Amino acid sequence: MTKQKKIISVLTAAALLCTGIGTAGISQPLTASAADSIESSMDWDTLNIAGGGFVSGIITGDDQMYARTDVGGAYRYDYEQKKWVQLLDFLNEADRGFLSVDAMCVDPNDDDTLYLLCGCAYFSDARTAIFRSRDAGETFEEIDVTDLIQVHGNGYGRQCGEAIAVDPDNPDIIYCGGDATAGTSGLIMSEDGGDTWKAVDGYGKLDLFEYEINWPTWTEHKVKTTAEKYDGGANGVSTITITDGKVFVGTSIKGKANLHVAEVGSDDFKPLSEELPTEQMPSRINLDPDGNLLITYINGLMFDSGTGYAYKYNPKTDELKDITPTTTSNGTAKKLNVGYGGVFSDRHDSNKLVATTCAQWYSQSWTADAWDRDAIAWGDRFFKSEDGGETWTEMTPGNSTSWGGPLEANYLEDGGHSWIRDKAIHWSGSIAIDPRNSDQFWVVSGNGVFTCEDTWAECPTIRFAADGIEEVVSLDFISRPGKDPVSVIGDYDGFYHNADGTATQLSPSMNKLTTTTASTGGIAYCPANPDVMVRLSEGSAMGYYTTDGTTWQELPNVPLSGAKAAINQLEDGTYRILVSSSGKISYTDDYGKTWSTASTSDSLSSTIWMCVDEKNPQYVYAYGYYYNQYYFYSKPKADITDARYILMVSDDYGKTFKNNQTVCQYDQCDGAYRIAYLDEGTFAIAAGYYGAYLVTDYGKTITKMDNVSYCKTMGYGAAAKDGDPYTLYMYGKPADSDPEGIYRSTDCGKSWVLINQNHLYGGTGNGNYLVGDMNTFGTVYMSTVGCGIVVGKVNGSEDPKPVTTDTTQTTKTTTTTTVSTAASTKDSAASTTIATTIVTTLPQTTDSTGVSTTASGKNTATVPAGATLYGDTNLDGRVDITDAVLLNKAAAGAVSLAAQAAKNADCNANGEVGSDDAVSLLKFLVQIIKNLPEVAE
């Protein structure tokens, strides 16, 4: 079933950030039906690694179980397949911030009604939204609440929870808490099942959100929160529970009461108990079947291993009881007052409890010889009670009940994923007993999820159980002819992706060289011999190479850190390894014993992407960009024309680069500088909002693809049939009116077919790659911001054949500036036209902006017809980088602007449109100036 999303907006103009990018309410679905899209011929999933990132929470209903992550979306557990299923794969790049799920809850009366509170301070304009599903996550509605609260699901305290709850007595009533508020309260509520929301002013009057900060820090958008920095403890509301007609709200503050209670619907909030600590913070509240609150406290919001507690509170009798787990030393039981992530009860038996510490550093073992191997995993501790918390039994894997005694719990098991071995269960902010199996508990970790199916046994076994959860951030990827593909990732080196669907971690680990991190940023293979590979550390000048595809050796003396790579075979059969970073290229012909700097006639600001010509390897192509101070730095005097994409060519195996050409202006598009090889002397390159270009004749001729309006990245893979050029893959849009997605071309970019707009997983993320499989036509791999490695494959239906569109291409021996757009080759019904109310924070001219206030407390700013919205060159009601691109083209005389567009483009209000206006607009977009028009004083 194709997942769909619709938006219900409760957004006000005041809540939007000073980026000039607006958000609007949309009532229709944002996806096209399968009949309208070539996507119906494709299957999309993720490569199997399992885990690899922080699973920040687990919740259960009567029959369902859900998990959330900090950057990788939300999941439902599929009991039949015994794996987790991603629920937010429909999010596109603009909405990738919603992959940071800050909190979640289910309707206590209906497991299929799910609410997700999502937002990220540094993505998607820092918007915050609640996603509501009535069918267990198959489809969602989006309710924007940015004007009321904001959350950072990848921030401090993200393991706390859950900061959203449904009233079991009236499921139309929902309470939700934010990390920050631009309104009057960090707590909001809905009385209509989430359609509309309002501030809970009684909570706001407690003055717990006492700090005013910029959110995010690089904007002037002011919010109130609970700490002086959003990345230093601004966790706001940490946990909410509703029961017995009362709402309980925990707040991440110290030094005063931080757990309050009020009657549902009341504004009269009071501290729950004077006996509760104020120098620790509430981390989580769960309910037992008797209606008691199980409350846990932590000392800090990240890896602070200080003091904490666990309590049981009876809301009917107001009785509070300390149930902090105990340990036994010398025969004496003693309270273990450390931070706790949660205490959870069997839903059928309130006497049976499980508990986890949070952010402790205690020994866990995978094997009996772990101490001898110096392989102890340092993480959290786990406990169980069968008398409601009166007494506890520890069950931390690999530890003995006493010196030389039996194990508390067996050694950890990897669940079929060998890469996790010797890694700890850590940062465990949530633990839960399976709703379908009282013998089984689940606990979250910074690297995935673990489970135990024999909890009440004398010596239980805990194993890794993150199947289906894919949260690695892949930074580079290769598919080799006749070989299995290989990835490199942040934190955990990378993997061989085996033909049987398993993954084998690269070894030795990069942290053997760096001693700090295994993050690996670059990988390459030699086209003449795919067994020859090199992989490079993301943050250090270190790496490994292999000549047989499996045995890796240190590549010494790497001159550049954070590099990308290429490998060439020289005429004498030896290999040249090239690395690039920060505008430089170096190479070694003796596996790192000596290094030389390649000669280039141009200075670049970016890492340079390199590609060896497979059929004529003396040619090496290099592509990157240079930018001036308006793209953050370089020249002391601003010259907007020199921010550019640059192509360089070597005809001596990468020793000397020449024939340098300026492709087009650089537009701040993230890393749009990959090279898609097609055939001898022929390749394609991405240029962000300037589209894409076809390069022929070994780099001498550059042709603008008029049928590409936006291209974030370009990749290539196996041809449709033997003898044809390689297949092209593009993330972007053929025409401005086309949906954002992945497109495929089998004719060197003359025509495109849409193969994915409904399973974008937030776009191409940090790695920004599309890599076509070199062995199977139609298979393509995509990086993500935190959802693992996406793979698309042609399904059993007949592969659709591209329909050639008529395009006009202007060819020169230097870059063209052709800007006409041709239609993409897809059914036009798959494109959704959205007519919305414009929402903006930009200053308006004397043509006043209408502002209306509705009964629900929503403010909507509209731009009346004929009003001037400075900077909105493309007349879409918002101001962003796409306007800057169009304005630059207009200033260069490449396009003509309509009358209203010309008024909007006059960013310095002098009655003319020129390069000065383009400079003013860019200064506005990067926060050098705060308002448009820029008027000289």
mmCIF file of N, CA and C in Angstrom, residues 66 77 103 105 203 212 277 316 360 363 374 418 438 444 520 529 646 654 704 711 788 806 813 821 839 843 915 929:
data_model
loop_
_atom_site.group_PDB
_atom_site.id
_atom_site.type_symbol
_atom_site.label_atom_id
_atom_site.label_comp_id
_atom_site.label_asym_id
_atom_site.label_seq_id
_atom_site.Cartn_x
_atom_site.Cartn_y
_atom_site.Cartn_z
ATOM 1 N N TYR A 66 5.521 0.023 18.930
ATOM 2 C CA TYR A 66 6.130 1.010 18.042
ATOM 3 C C TYR A 66 7.459 1.477 18.635
ATOM 4 N N TYR A 77 6.326 -2.841 14.921
ATOM 5 C CA TYR A 77 6.850 -4.198 14.891
ATOM 6 C C TYR A 77 5.863 -5.112 14.187
ATOM 7 N N ALA A 103 8.653 12.221 20.256
ATOM 8 C CA ALA A 103 7.747 11.531 21.187
ATOM 9 C C ALA A 103 6.659 10.840 20.382
ATOM 10 N N CYS A 105 2.746 8.288 20.944
ATOM 11 C CA CYS A 105 1.780 7.622 21.824
ATOM 12 C C CYS A 105 0.724 6.940 20.973
ATOM 13 N N TYR A 203 -0.032 25.688 32.650
ATOM 14 C CA TYR A 203 1.326 25.160 32.702
ATOM 15 C C TYR A 203 2.332 26.272 32.398
ATOM 16 N N GLU A 212 15.071 32.645 27.255
ATOM 17 C CA GLU A 212 14.742 33.021 25.886
ATOM 18 C C GLU A 212 15.987 32.855 25.025
ATOM 19 N N PRO A 277 12.308 14.233 44.007
ATOM 20 C CA PRO A 277 13.558 15.009 43.924
ATOM 21 C C PRO A 277 13.412 16.214 42.991
ATOM 22 N N LYS A 316 -4.879 7.386 43.219
ATOM 23 C CA LYS A 316 -6.114 7.325 43.992
ATOM 24 C C LYS A 316 -5.873 7.623 45.473
ATOM 25 N N GLN A 360 24.605 4.728 31.988
ATOM 26 C CA GLN A 360 25.596 4.210 32.927
ATOM 27 C C GLN A 360 26.726 3.544 32.132
ATOM 28 N N SER A 363 29.822 -3.022 33.049
ATOM 29 C CA SER A 363 30.338 -4.073 32.176
ATOM 30 C C SER A 363 29.224 -4.968 31.638
ATOM 31 N N ASP A 374 40.087 -7.801 26.273
ATOM 32 C CA ASP A 374 39.881 -6.356 26.399
ATOM 33 C C ASP A 374 38.681 -5.925 25.550
ATOM 34 N N SER A 418 26.551 -10.001 13.012
ATOM 35 C CA SER A 418 27.849 -10.112 13.676
ATOM 36 C C SER A 418 28.495 -8.767 13.966
ATOM 37 N N SER A 438 4.350 -11.859 27.793
ATOM 38 C CA SER A 438 4.787 -11.327 29.083
ATOM 39 C C SER A 438 6.167 -11.810 29.487
ATOM 40 N N VAL A 444 15.850 -0.203 24.382
ATOM 41 C CA VAL A 444 16.482 0.579 23.317
ATOM 42 C C VAL A 444 17.960 0.778 23.623
ATOM 43 N N THR A 520 33.723 6.378 8.387
ATOM 44 C CA THR A 520 34.463 6.243 7.137
ATOM 45 C C THR A 520 33.745 7.030 6.052
ATOM 46 N N ASN A 529 40.305 -3.378 -12.140
ATOM 47 C CA ASN A 529 40.377 -4.518 -11.226
ATOM 48 C C ASN A 529 39.534 -4.201 -9.992
ATOM 49 N N ILE A 646 33.158 23.676 -11.025
ATOM 50 C CA ILE A 646 34.332 23.616 -11.889
ATOM 51 C C ILE A 646 34.609 22.166 -12.267
ATOM 52 N N GLY A 654 45.814 11.256 -13.807
ATOM 53 C CA GLY A 654 45.540 11.991 -12.577
ATOM 54 C C GLY A 654 46.720 12.751 -12.022
ATOM 55 N N LYS A 704 24.120 21.731 -21.687
ATOM 56 C CA LYS A 704 23.062 21.884 -20.685
ATOM 57 C C LYS A 704 21.907 20.957 -21.004
ATOM 58 N N CYS A 711 18.825 19.170 -9.884
ATOM 59 C CA CYS A 711 19.501 17.883 -9.765
ATOM 60 C C CYS A 711 20.430 17.920 -8.568
ATOM 61 N N GLY A 788 19.366 4.444 6.838
ATOM 62 C CA GLY A 788 20.101 3.377 6.203
ATOM 63 C C GLY A 788 20.334 3.630 4.735
ATOM 64 N N ASP A 806 10.772 15.695 -26.640
ATOM 65 C CA ASP A 806 11.496 16.635 -27.490
ATOM 66 C C ASP A 806 12.183 17.660 -26.621
ATOM 67 N N THR A 813 31.586 24.586 -26.690
ATOM 68 C CA THR A 813 32.794 24.007 -26.102
ATOM 69 C C THR A 813 33.049 24.575 -24.717
ATOM 70 N N THR A 821 12.912 24.568 -20.415
ATOM 71 C CA THR A 821 12.615 23.325 -19.720
ATOM 72 C C THR A 821 11.704 22.455 -20.563
ATOM 73 N N VAL A 839 2.227 31.625 3.608
ATOM 74 C CA VAL A 839 2.625 31.923 4.980
ATOM 75 C C VAL A 839 4.064 32.391 4.949
ATOM 76 N N PRO A 843 9.289 40.734 5.738
ATOM 77 C CA PRO A 843 8.655 42.046 5.789
ATOM 78 C C PRO A 843 7.941 42.331 4.479
ATOM 79 N N SER A 915 22.387 42.855 -10.905
ATOM 80 C CA SER A 915 23.234 42.013 -10.058
ATOM 81 C C SER A 915 23.236 42.483 -8.610
ATOM 82 N N ILE A 929 21.963 40.285 6.118
ATOM 83 C CA ILE A 929 20.979 41.330 6.397
ATOM 84 C C ILE A 929 19.694 40.664 6.840
#
